[in-house]
Amino acid sequence: MGIYSKALEFYEKALKIFEKALPPNHPDLATSYNNIGGVYRNMGDYSKAPEFYEKALKIFEKTLPSNHPLLASSYNNIGGVYSNMGDYSKALEFHDKALKIREKTLSPNHPDLASSYNNIGEVYHHIRDYSKALEFYEKARKIIEKTLPPNHPSLAISYGNIGQVYNKMGDYSKALQFYEKDLEIKKKALPTNHPDLAIFYINIGVVYQNMGNYSKALEFYEKAHKIFENALPSNHPLLATLYNNIGTAYFGKGDYSRALSFLEKALVIFQKSLPPNHPDIQKVTDVIAYVKKRM
């Protein structure tokens, strides 16, 4: 949390200077808005992030040609926040705008194109169109494998994404195969307390949970929990996702009181950090009601 609040402090100081010194549509002002939006997004504040991203977009749309890379980045940022907020049709709309610019202006193996494919794959993943998600994730992977070194973090993310889809499709051996590739890179590239490592542990935990091995799942969730507690603000949506997973794992083990405790923690964070109509809020509410019936 400290890193983000410090970053915000510096970016806001810079913004005040830019607002006084520059004309209202200056590109540096847009960059400043984008930076602040990015910090809010990393903090899990999805109500503040779009406000700043939209300000940046307005400037870029007025001052840049319609196929400019910065415009694509801006669409990409806004699409990402809509995805975080659970508005997947809006997310797809903005990611598609970014992709169209990038396909026209970039070489077919450009990393930004891989980023667009990954983002679109993620949206399809959320709306449970797994074959479409896999199609876009594989497009991204092919570019990343061609253009980046074998231990690059982006490659780990790509393997992790594909692993998640195979997990959702019920192909657990394939899921674990891609997660192992993901872990191999992350262990070399990241410090032991990095949040991305925690996300990996959650993914592995979910596979074991789906296989009915709840003790093994909880073992990985606990590893993630130790990292998140130190690395994330206490109301971050990722922490809520983890509590939700821990709760459902305890439910699977038949420990309903523990399950309820973690699910209620998840719900409190989701209600604070997400829009009221976000699908995750409804999902947790439904699971809590079901657990209470079983107690």
PDB file of C-alpha atoms in Angstrom:
ATOM      1  CA  MET A   1       0.000   0.000   0.000  1.00  0.00           C
ATOM      2  CA  GLY A   2       2.864   2.373   0.878  1.00  0.00           C
ATOM      3  CA  ILE A   3       4.365   2.168  -2.616  1.00  0.00           C
ATOM      4  CA  TYR A   4       1.045   3.107  -4.244  1.00  0.00           C
ATOM      5  CA  SER A   5       0.300   6.014  -1.903  1.00  0.00           C
ATOM      6  CA  LYS A   6       3.824   7.391  -2.472  1.00  0.00           C
ATOM      7  CA  ALA A   7       3.414   7.066  -6.241  1.00  0.00           C
ATOM      8  CA  LEU A   8       0.047   8.816  -6.040  1.00  0.00           C
ATOM      9  CA  GLU A   9       1.548  11.641  -4.021  1.00  0.00           C
ATOM     10  CA  PHE A  10       4.278  12.273  -6.631  1.00  0.00           C
ATOM     11  CA  TYR A  11       1.936  11.947  -9.628  1.00  0.00           C
ATOM     12  CA  GLU A  12      -0.545  14.388  -8.050  1.00  0.00           C
ATOM     13  CA  LYS A  13       2.244  16.909  -7.428  1.00  0.00           C
ATOM     14  CA  ALA A  14       3.295  16.586 -11.072  1.00  0.00           C
ATOM     15  CA  LEU A  15      -0.328  16.998 -12.196  1.00  0.00           C
ATOM     16  CA  LYS A  16      -0.721  20.260 -10.250  1.00  0.00           C
ATOM     17  CA  ILE A  17       2.380  21.662 -11.954  1.00  0.00           C
ATOM     18  CA  PHE A  18       1.214  20.502 -15.403  1.00  0.00           C
ATOM     19  CA  GLU A  19      -2.299  21.931 -14.911  1.00  0.00           C
ATOM     20  CA  LYS A  20      -0.830  25.345 -14.129  1.00  0.00           C
ATOM     21  CA  ALA A  21       1.892  25.351 -16.780  1.00  0.00           C
ATOM     22  CA  LEU A  22       0.352  23.564 -19.776  1.00  0.00           C
ATOM     23  CA  PRO A  23      -2.633  24.177 -22.071  1.00  0.00           C
ATOM     24  CA  PRO A  24      -5.653  21.971 -21.180  1.00  0.00           C
ATOM     25  CA  ASN A  25      -5.166  19.539 -24.096  1.00  0.00           C
ATOM     26  CA  HIS A  26      -1.408  19.025 -23.758  1.00  0.00           C
ATOM     27  CA  PRO A  27      -0.274  15.356 -24.177  1.00  0.00           C
ATOM     28  CA  ASP A  28       1.844  15.538 -20.971  1.00  0.00           C
ATOM     29  CA  LEU A  29      -1.340  16.291 -19.063  1.00  0.00           C
ATOM     30  CA  ALA A  30      -2.943  13.174 -20.547  1.00  0.00           C
ATOM     31  CA  THR A  31       0.102  11.100 -19.551  1.00  0.00           C
ATOM     32  CA  SER A  32      -0.230  12.456 -16.015  1.00  0.00           C
ATOM     33  CA  TYR A  33      -3.934  11.482 -15.884  1.00  0.00           C
ATOM     34  CA  ASN A  34      -3.029   8.006 -17.175  1.00  0.00           C
ATOM     35  CA  ASN A  35      -0.357   7.562 -14.490  1.00  0.00           C
ATOM     36  CA  ILE A  36      -2.790   8.478 -11.714  1.00  0.00           C
ATOM     37  CA  GLY A  37      -5.466   6.197 -13.197  1.00  0.00           C
ATOM     38  CA  GLY A  38      -2.925   3.364 -13.262  1.00  0.00           C
ATOM     39  CA  VAL A  39      -2.093   3.782  -9.568  1.00  0.00           C
ATOM     40  CA  TYR A  40      -5.777   3.766  -8.594  1.00  0.00           C
ATOM     41  CA  ARG A  41      -6.288   0.628 -10.676  1.00  0.00           C
ATOM     42  CA  ASN A  42      -3.336  -1.127  -8.979  1.00  0.00           C
ATOM     43  CA  MET A  43      -4.816  -0.148  -5.613  1.00  0.00           C
ATOM     44  CA  GLY A  44      -8.089  -1.798  -6.648  1.00  0.00           C
ATOM     45  CA  ASP A  45      -9.953   1.531  -6.645  1.00  0.00           C
ATOM     46  CA  TYR A  46     -12.025   0.937  -9.766  1.00  0.00           C
ATOM     47  CA  SER A  47     -14.272   3.946  -9.203  1.00  0.00           C
ATOM     48  CA  LYS A  48     -11.380   6.456  -9.320  1.00  0.00           C
ATOM     49  CA  ALA A  49      -9.294   4.840 -12.070  1.00  0.00           C
ATOM     50  CA  PRO A  50     -11.781   5.350 -14.966  1.00  0.00           C
ATOM     51  CA  GLU A  51     -12.232   9.024 -14.060  1.00  0.00           C
ATOM     52  CA  PHE A  52      -8.551   9.724 -14.798  1.00  0.00           C
ATOM     53  CA  TYR A  53      -8.305   7.350 -17.767  1.00  0.00           C
ATOM     54  CA  GLU A  54     -11.314   9.098 -19.366  1.00  0.00           C
ATOM     55  CA  LYS A  55      -9.658  12.510 -18.911  1.00  0.00           C
ATOM     56  CA  ALA A  56      -6.560  11.215 -20.692  1.00  0.00           C
ATOM     57  CA  LEU A  57      -8.663   9.707 -23.484  1.00  0.00           C
ATOM     58  CA  LYS A  58     -10.487  13.002 -24.141  1.00  0.00           C
ATOM     59  CA  ILE A  59      -7.162  14.768 -24.680  1.00  0.00           C
ATOM     60  CA  PHE A  60      -5.767  12.009 -26.896  1.00  0.00           C
ATOM     61  CA  GLU A  61      -8.938  11.892 -29.043  1.00  0.00           C
ATOM     62  CA  LYS A  62      -8.738  15.644 -29.600  1.00  0.00           C
ATOM     63  CA  THR A  63      -5.016  15.878 -30.304  1.00  0.00           C
ATOM     64  CA  LEU A  64      -3.857  12.615 -31.895  1.00  0.00           C
ATOM     65  CA  PRO A  65      -4.563  10.866 -35.210  1.00  0.00           C
ATOM     66  CA  SER A  66      -7.197   8.117 -34.913  1.00  0.00           C
ATOM     67  CA  ASN A  67      -4.641   5.294 -35.252  1.00  0.00           C
ATOM     68  CA  HIS A  68      -2.022   6.641 -32.806  1.00  0.00           C
ATOM     69  CA  PRO A  69      -0.443   4.058 -30.417  1.00  0.00           C
ATOM     70  CA  LEU A  70      -1.181   6.265 -27.368  1.00  0.00           C
ATOM     71  CA  LEU A  71      -4.865   6.180 -28.264  1.00  0.00           C
ATOM     72  CA  ALA A  72      -4.694   2.378 -28.402  1.00  0.00           C
ATOM     73  CA  SER A  73      -3.042   2.349 -24.948  1.00  0.00           C
ATOM     74  CA  SER A  74      -5.770   4.612 -23.619  1.00  0.00           C
ATOM     75  CA  TYR A  75      -8.539   2.335 -24.952  1.00  0.00           C
ATOM     76  CA  ASN A  76      -6.635  -0.602 -23.483  1.00  0.00           C
ATOM     77  CA  ASN A  77      -6.478   1.018 -20.013  1.00  0.00           C
ATOM     78  CA  ILE A  78     -10.200   1.795 -19.983  1.00  0.00           C
ATOM     79  CA  GLY A  79     -11.038  -1.705 -21.229  1.00  0.00           C
ATOM     80  CA  GLY A  80      -8.976  -3.134 -18.383  1.00  0.00           C
ATOM     81  CA  VAL A  81     -10.870  -1.160 -15.739  1.00  0.00           C
ATOM     82  CA  TYR A  82     -14.260  -2.144 -17.183  1.00  0.00           C
ATOM     83  CA  SER A  83     -13.082  -5.755 -17.008  1.00  0.00           C
ATOM     84  CA  ASN A  84     -12.099  -5.262 -13.339  1.00  0.00           C
ATOM     85  CA  MET A  85     -15.540  -3.765 -12.685  1.00  0.00           C
ATOM     86  CA  GLY A  86     -17.290  -6.741 -14.286  1.00  0.00           C
ATOM     87  CA  ASP A  87     -18.696  -4.764 -17.233  1.00  0.00           C
ATOM     88  CA  TYR A  88     -17.437  -7.202 -19.843  1.00  0.00           C
ATOM     89  CA  SER A  89     -19.333  -5.866 -22.870  1.00  0.00           C
ATOM     90  CA  LYS A  90     -17.778  -2.411 -22.296  1.00  0.00           C
ATOM     91  CA  ALA A  91     -14.381  -4.023 -21.695  1.00  0.00           C
ATOM     92  CA  LEU A  92     -14.617  -5.891 -25.000  1.00  0.00           C
ATOM     93  CA  GLU A  93     -15.681  -2.710 -26.811  1.00  0.00           C
ATOM     94  CA  PHE A  94     -12.590  -0.776 -25.656  1.00  0.00           C
ATOM     95  CA  HIS A  95     -10.139  -3.668 -26.042  1.00  0.00           C
ATOM     96  CA  ASP A  96     -11.448  -4.172 -29.576  1.00  0.00           C
ATOM     97  CA  LYS A  97     -10.797  -0.490 -30.379  1.00  0.00           C
ATOM     98  CA  ALA A  98      -7.231  -0.873 -29.104  1.00  0.00           C
ATOM     99  CA  LEU A  99      -6.732  -4.081 -31.104  1.00  0.00           C
ATOM    100  CA  LYS A 100      -7.950  -2.514 -34.373  1.00  0.00           C
ATOM    101  CA  ILE A 101      -5.397   0.292 -34.073  1.00  0.00           C
ATOM    102  CA  ARG A 102      -2.594  -2.093 -33.149  1.00  0.00           C
ATOM    103  CA  GLU A 103      -3.352  -4.539 -35.981  1.00  0.00           C
ATOM    104  CA  LYS A 104      -3.201  -1.664 -38.477  1.00  0.00           C
ATOM    105  CA  THR A 105      -0.079   0.047 -37.149  1.00  0.00           C
ATOM    106  CA  LEU A 106       2.163  -2.602 -35.568  1.00  0.00           C
ATOM    107  CA  SER A 107       4.174  -5.536 -36.884  1.00  0.00           C
ATOM    108  CA  PRO A 108       2.385  -8.900 -36.454  1.00  0.00           C
ATOM    109  CA  ASN A 109       4.794  -9.945 -33.665  1.00  0.00           C
ATOM    110  CA  HIS A 110       4.697  -6.719 -31.632  1.00  0.00           C
ATOM    111  CA  PRO A 111       4.374  -7.211 -27.825  1.00  0.00           C
ATOM    112  CA  ASP A 112       1.514  -4.648 -27.650  1.00  0.00           C
ATOM    113  CA  LEU A 113      -0.469  -6.851 -30.016  1.00  0.00           C
ATOM    114  CA  ALA A 114       0.122  -9.792 -27.666  1.00  0.00           C
ATOM    115  CA  SER A 115      -1.108  -7.596 -24.805  1.00  0.00           C
ATOM    116  CA  SER A 116      -4.344  -6.863 -26.709  1.00  0.00           C
ATOM    117  CA  TYR A 117      -4.901 -10.558 -27.477  1.00  0.00           C
ATOM    118  CA  ASN A 118      -4.327 -11.398 -23.800  1.00  0.00           C
ATOM    119  CA  ASN A 119      -6.788  -8.744 -22.636  1.00  0.00           C
ATOM    120  CA  ILE A 120      -9.504  -9.899 -25.032  1.00  0.00           C
ATOM    121  CA  GLY A 121      -8.839 -13.504 -24.023  1.00  0.00           C
ATOM    122  CA  GLU A 122      -9.320 -12.474 -20.397  1.00  0.00           C
ATOM    123  CA  VAL A 123     -12.742 -10.947 -21.125  1.00  0.00           C
ATOM    124  CA  TYR A 124     -13.894 -14.095 -22.952  1.00  0.00           C
ATOM    125  CA  HIS A 125     -12.558 -16.086 -19.996  1.00  0.00           C
ATOM    126  CA  HIS A 126     -14.743 -14.038 -17.623  1.00  0.00           C
ATOM    127  CA  ILE A 127     -17.863 -14.553 -19.736  1.00  0.00           C
ATOM    128  CA  ARG A 128     -17.074 -18.294 -19.859  1.00  0.00           C
ATOM    129  CA  ASP A 129     -16.485 -18.498 -23.591  1.00  0.00           C
ATOM    130  CA  TYR A 130     -13.451 -20.716 -23.008  1.00  0.00           C
ATOM    131  CA  SER A 131     -12.770 -21.727 -26.616  1.00  0.00           C
ATOM    132  CA  LYS A 132     -12.661 -18.042 -27.628  1.00  0.00           C
ATOM    133  CA  ALA A 133     -10.488 -17.230 -24.591  1.00  0.00           C
ATOM    134  CA  LEU A 134      -8.046 -19.981 -25.541  1.00  0.00           C
ATOM    135  CA  GLU A 135      -7.937 -18.749 -29.147  1.00  0.00           C
ATOM    136  CA  PHE A 136      -6.825 -15.247 -28.068  1.00  0.00           C
ATOM    137  CA  TYR A 137      -4.494 -16.479 -25.312  1.00  0.00           C
ATOM    138  CA  GLU A 138      -2.754 -18.757 -27.830  1.00  0.00           C
ATOM    139  CA  LYS A 139      -2.318 -15.842 -30.272  1.00  0.00           C
ATOM    140  CA  ALA A 140      -0.654 -13.893 -27.473  1.00  0.00           C
ATOM    141  CA  ARG A 141       1.551 -16.829 -26.473  1.00  0.00           C
ATOM    142  CA  LYS A 142       2.883 -17.324 -30.024  1.00  0.00           C
ATOM    143  CA  ILE A 143       4.004 -13.689 -30.190  1.00  0.00           C
ATOM    144  CA  ILE A 144       5.520 -13.697 -26.699  1.00  0.00           C
ATOM    145  CA  GLU A 145       7.468 -16.930 -27.322  1.00  0.00           C
ATOM    146  CA  LYS A 146       8.887 -15.498 -30.560  1.00  0.00           C
ATOM    147  CA  THR A 147       9.844 -12.062 -29.268  1.00  0.00           C
ATOM    148  CA  LEU A 148      10.785 -12.310 -25.582  1.00  0.00           C
ATOM    149  CA  PRO A 149      13.472 -14.214 -23.644  1.00  0.00           C
ATOM    150  CA  PRO A 150      12.339 -17.598 -22.231  1.00  0.00           C
ATOM    151  CA  ASN A 151      12.245 -16.348 -18.615  1.00  0.00           C
ATOM    152  CA  HIS A 152      10.298 -13.146 -19.284  1.00  0.00           C
ATOM    153  CA  PRO A 153       7.420 -12.440 -16.807  1.00  0.00           C
ATOM    154  CA  SER A 154       4.994 -11.845 -19.718  1.00  0.00           C
ATOM    155  CA  LEU A 155       5.517 -15.442 -20.806  1.00  0.00           C
ATOM    156  CA  ALA A 156       4.694 -16.622 -17.282  1.00  0.00           C
ATOM    157  CA  ILE A 157       1.451 -14.608 -17.370  1.00  0.00           C
ATOM    158  CA  SER A 158       0.605 -16.136 -20.747  1.00  0.00           C
ATOM    159  CA  TYR A 159       1.138 -19.685 -19.465  1.00  0.00           C
ATOM    160  CA  GLY A 160      -0.895 -18.856 -16.359  1.00  0.00           C
ATOM    161  CA  ASN A 161      -3.809 -17.560 -18.438  1.00  0.00           C
ATOM    162  CA  ILE A 162      -3.871 -20.686 -20.599  1.00  0.00           C
ATOM    163  CA  GLY A 163      -3.638 -22.852 -17.482  1.00  0.00           C
ATOM    164  CA  GLN A 164      -6.684 -21.098 -16.017  1.00  0.00           C
ATOM    165  CA  VAL A 165      -8.773 -21.798 -19.116  1.00  0.00           C
ATOM    166  CA  TYR A 166      -7.819 -25.487 -19.162  1.00  0.00           C
ATOM    167  CA  ASN A 167      -8.738 -25.613 -15.478  1.00  0.00           C
ATOM    168  CA  LYS A 168     -12.189 -24.138 -16.211  1.00  0.00           C
ATOM    169  CA  MET A 169     -12.617 -26.614 -19.074  1.00  0.00           C
ATOM    170  CA  GLY A 170     -11.923 -29.455 -16.626  1.00  0.00           C
ATOM    171  CA  ASP A 171      -8.619 -30.487 -18.234  1.00  0.00           C
ATOM    172  CA  TYR A 172      -6.638 -30.449 -14.973  1.00  0.00           C
ATOM    173  CA  SER A 173      -3.495 -32.177 -16.268  1.00  0.00           C
ATOM    174  CA  LYS A 174      -3.157 -29.551 -19.035  1.00  0.00           C
ATOM    175  CA  ALA A 175      -3.847 -26.805 -16.490  1.00  0.00           C
ATOM    176  CA  LEU A 176      -1.094 -28.048 -14.164  1.00  0.00           C
ATOM    177  CA  GLN A 177       1.280 -28.438 -17.133  1.00  0.00           C
ATOM    178  CA  PHE A 178       0.937 -24.731 -18.006  1.00  0.00           C
ATOM    179  CA  TYR A 179       1.011 -23.658 -14.348  1.00  0.00           C
ATOM    180  CA  GLU A 180       4.324 -25.502 -13.882  1.00  0.00           C
ATOM    181  CA  LYS A 181       5.788 -23.509 -16.803  1.00  0.00           C
ATOM    182  CA  ASP A 182       4.411 -20.361 -15.185  1.00  0.00           C
ATOM    183  CA  LEU A 183       5.998 -21.184 -11.798  1.00  0.00           C
ATOM    184  CA  GLU A 184       9.374 -22.056 -13.325  1.00  0.00           C
ATOM    185  CA  ILE A 185       9.678 -18.538 -14.748  1.00  0.00           C
ATOM    186  CA  LYS A 186       8.206 -16.700 -11.765  1.00  0.00           C
ATOM    187  CA  LYS A 187      10.528 -18.353  -9.245  1.00  0.00           C
ATOM    188  CA  LYS A 188      13.541 -17.199 -11.275  1.00  0.00           C
ATOM    189  CA  ALA A 189      12.252 -13.719 -12.036  1.00  0.00           C
ATOM    190  CA  LEU A 190      10.404 -12.587  -8.906  1.00  0.00           C
ATOM    191  CA  PRO A 191      11.135 -12.084  -5.206  1.00  0.00           C
ATOM    192  CA  THR A 192       9.434 -14.625  -2.926  1.00  0.00           C
ATOM    193  CA  ASN A 193       6.863 -12.069  -1.686  1.00  0.00           C
ATOM    194  CA  HIS A 194       5.767 -10.751  -5.102  1.00  0.00           C
ATOM    195  CA  PRO A 195       1.951 -10.534  -5.647  1.00  0.00           C
ATOM    196  CA  ASP A 196       2.246 -12.308  -9.032  1.00  0.00           C
ATOM    197  CA  LEU A 197       3.624 -15.341  -7.220  1.00  0.00           C
ATOM    198  CA  ALA A 198       0.575 -15.244  -4.937  1.00  0.00           C
ATOM    199  CA  ILE A 199      -1.725 -15.220  -7.989  1.00  0.00           C
ATOM    200  CA  PHE A 200       0.088 -18.319  -9.225  1.00  0.00           C
ATOM    201  CA  TYR A 201      -0.463 -20.074  -5.867  1.00  0.00           C
ATOM    202  CA  ILE A 202      -4.172 -19.222  -6.086  1.00  0.00           C
ATOM    203  CA  ASN A 203      -4.373 -20.706  -9.593  1.00  0.00           C
ATOM    204  CA  ILE A 204      -2.742 -23.954  -8.456  1.00  0.00           C
ATOM    205  CA  GLY A 205      -5.030 -24.027  -5.416  1.00  0.00           C
ATOM    206  CA  VAL A 206      -8.091 -23.714  -7.661  1.00  0.00           C
ATOM    207  CA  VAL A 207      -6.988 -26.722  -9.743  1.00  0.00           C
ATOM    208  CA  TYR A 208      -6.572 -28.872  -6.619  1.00  0.00           C
ATOM    209  CA  GLN A 209      -9.920 -27.609  -5.318  1.00  0.00           C
ATOM    210  CA  ASN A 210     -11.630 -28.570  -8.575  1.00  0.00           C
ATOM    211  CA  MET A 211     -10.021 -32.012  -8.271  1.00  0.00           C
ATOM    212  CA  GLY A 212     -11.585 -32.317  -4.789  1.00  0.00           C
ATOM    213  CA  ASN A 213      -8.230 -32.116  -2.971  1.00  0.00           C
ATOM    214  CA  TYR A 214      -9.258 -29.355  -0.536  1.00  0.00           C
ATOM    215  CA  SER A 215      -6.312 -29.756   1.861  1.00  0.00           C
ATOM    216  CA  LYS A 216      -3.822 -29.283  -0.990  1.00  0.00           C
ATOM    217  CA  ALA A 217      -5.830 -26.306  -2.245  1.00  0.00           C
ATOM    218  CA  LEU A 218      -5.754 -24.667   1.199  1.00  0.00           C
ATOM    219  CA  GLU A 219      -1.992 -25.232   1.392  1.00  0.00           C
ATOM    220  CA  PHE A 220      -1.516 -23.099  -1.750  1.00  0.00           C
ATOM    221  CA  TYR A 221      -4.113 -20.517  -0.699  1.00  0.00           C
ATOM    222  CA  GLU A 222      -2.228 -20.037   2.584  1.00  0.00           C
ATOM    223  CA  LYS A 223       1.000 -19.314   0.648  1.00  0.00           C
ATOM    224  CA  ALA A 224      -0.879 -16.677  -1.343  1.00  0.00           C
ATOM    225  CA  HIS A 225      -2.447 -15.248   1.816  1.00  0.00           C
ATOM    226  CA  LYS A 226       0.962 -14.623   3.432  1.00  0.00           C
ATOM    227  CA  ILE A 227       2.089 -12.625   0.386  1.00  0.00           C
ATOM    228  CA  PHE A 228      -1.145 -10.653  -0.083  1.00  0.00           C
ATOM    229  CA  GLU A 229      -1.379  -9.636   3.580  1.00  0.00           C
ATOM    230  CA  ASN A 230       1.938  -7.799   3.272  1.00  0.00           C
ATOM    231  CA  ALA A 231       1.688  -6.614  -0.331  1.00  0.00           C
ATOM    232  CA  LEU A 232      -1.906  -5.417  -0.818  1.00  0.00           C
ATOM    233  CA  PRO A 233      -4.229  -2.919   0.864  1.00  0.00           C
ATOM    234  CA  SER A 234      -6.709  -4.649   3.199  1.00  0.00           C
ATOM    235  CA  ASN A 235      -9.698  -3.928   0.915  1.00  0.00           C
ATOM    236  CA  HIS A 236      -8.114  -5.066  -2.372  1.00  0.00           C
ATOM    237  CA  PRO A 237     -10.429  -7.224  -4.552  1.00  0.00           C
ATOM    238  CA  LEU A 238      -7.688  -9.862  -5.007  1.00  0.00           C
ATOM    239  CA  LEU A 239      -7.711 -10.444  -1.252  1.00  0.00           C
ATOM    240  CA  ALA A 240     -11.487 -10.899  -1.445  1.00  0.00           C
ATOM    241  CA  THR A 241     -11.080 -13.431  -4.269  1.00  0.00           C
ATOM    242  CA  LEU A 242      -8.614 -15.349  -2.116  1.00  0.00           C
ATOM    243  CA  TYR A 243     -10.954 -15.318   0.923  1.00  0.00           C
ATOM    244  CA  ASN A 244     -13.746 -16.553  -1.336  1.00  0.00           C
ATOM    245  CA  ASN A 245     -11.571 -19.456  -2.524  1.00  0.00           C
ATOM    246  CA  ILE A 246     -10.512 -20.331   1.033  1.00  0.00           C
ATOM    247  CA  GLY A 247     -14.164 -20.231   2.108  1.00  0.00           C
ATOM    248  CA  THR A 248     -15.327 -22.562  -0.659  1.00  0.00           C
ATOM    249  CA  ALA A 249     -12.428 -24.959   0.067  1.00  0.00           C
ATOM    250  CA  TYR A 250     -13.467 -25.163   3.736  1.00  0.00           C
ATOM    251  CA  PHE A 251     -17.033 -25.735   2.563  1.00  0.00           C
ATOM    252  CA  GLY A 252     -15.777 -28.637   0.450  1.00  0.00           C
ATOM    253  CA  LYS A 253     -14.118 -30.086   3.560  1.00  0.00           C
ATOM    254  CA  GLY A 254     -17.398 -29.750   5.473  1.00  0.00           C
ATOM    255  CA  ASP A 255     -16.047 -27.042   7.824  1.00  0.00           C
ATOM    256  CA  TYR A 256     -19.044 -24.716   7.426  1.00  0.00           C
ATOM    257  CA  SER A 257     -18.245 -22.223  10.203  1.00  0.00           C
ATOM    258  CA  ARG A 258     -14.768 -21.531   8.800  1.00  0.00           C
ATOM    259  CA  ALA A 259     -16.212 -21.390   5.296  1.00  0.00           C
ATOM    260  CA  LEU A 260     -18.755 -18.784   6.377  1.00  0.00           C
ATOM    261  CA  SER A 261     -16.105 -16.698   8.155  1.00  0.00           C
ATOM    262  CA  PHE A 262     -13.934 -16.383   5.017  1.00  0.00           C
ATOM    263  CA  LEU A 263     -16.865 -15.904   2.633  1.00  0.00           C
ATOM    264  CA  GLU A 264     -18.194 -13.042   4.773  1.00  0.00           C
ATOM    265  CA  LYS A 265     -14.731 -11.417   4.759  1.00  0.00           C
ATOM    266  CA  ALA A 266     -14.745 -11.689   0.960  1.00  0.00           C
ATOM    267  CA  LEU A 267     -18.205 -10.132   0.710  1.00  0.00           C
ATOM    268  CA  VAL A 268     -17.261  -7.132   2.891  1.00  0.00           C
ATOM    269  CA  ILE A 269     -14.251  -6.330   0.665  1.00  0.00           C
ATOM    270  CA  PHE A 270     -16.178  -6.862  -2.583  1.00  0.00           C
ATOM    271  CA  GLN A 271     -18.948  -4.532  -1.380  1.00  0.00           C
ATOM    272  CA  LYS A 272     -16.394  -1.832  -0.527  1.00  0.00           C
ATOM    273  CA  SER A 273     -14.271  -2.126  -3.649  1.00  0.00           C
ATOM    274  CA  LEU A 274     -16.588  -3.152  -6.504  1.00  0.00           C
ATOM    275  CA  PRO A 275     -19.692  -1.639  -8.111  1.00  0.00           C
ATOM    276  CA  PRO A 276     -22.916  -2.943  -6.466  1.00  0.00           C
ATOM    277  CA  ASN A 277     -23.952  -4.878  -9.595  1.00  0.00           C
ATOM    278  CA  HIS A 278     -20.612  -6.704  -9.980  1.00  0.00           C
ATOM    279  CA  PRO A 279     -21.179 -10.454 -10.585  1.00  0.00           C
ATOM    280  CA  ASP A 280     -18.663 -11.442  -7.858  1.00  0.00           C
ATOM    281  CA  ILE A 281     -20.847  -9.807  -5.178  1.00  0.00           C
ATOM    282  CA  GLN A 282     -23.883 -11.843  -6.233  1.00  0.00           C
ATOM    283  CA  LYS A 283     -21.840 -15.063  -6.457  1.00  0.00           C
ATOM    284  CA  VAL A 284     -20.482 -14.726  -2.898  1.00  0.00           C
ATOM    285  CA  THR A 285     -23.908 -13.720  -1.548  1.00  0.00           C
ATOM    286  CA  ASP A 286     -25.433 -16.854  -3.100  1.00  0.00           C
ATOM    287  CA  VAL A 287     -22.689 -19.109  -1.704  1.00  0.00           C
ATOM    288  CA  ILE A 288     -23.091 -17.596   1.797  1.00  0.00           C
ATOM    289  CA  ALA A 289     -26.845 -18.294   1.678  1.00  0.00           C
ATOM    290  CA  TYR A 290     -26.143 -21.885   0.591  1.00  0.00           C
ATOM    291  CA  VAL A 291     -23.575 -22.436   3.382  1.00  0.00           C
ATOM    292  CA  LYS A 292     -26.021 -21.093   5.992  1.00  0.00           C
ATOM    293  CA  LYS A 293     -28.652 -23.579   4.789  1.00  0.00           C
ATOM    294  CA  ARG A 294     -26.189 -26.444   5.269  1.00  0.00           C
ATOM    295  CA  MET A 295     -25.172 -25.422   8.812  1.00  0.00           C
TER     296      MET A 295
END
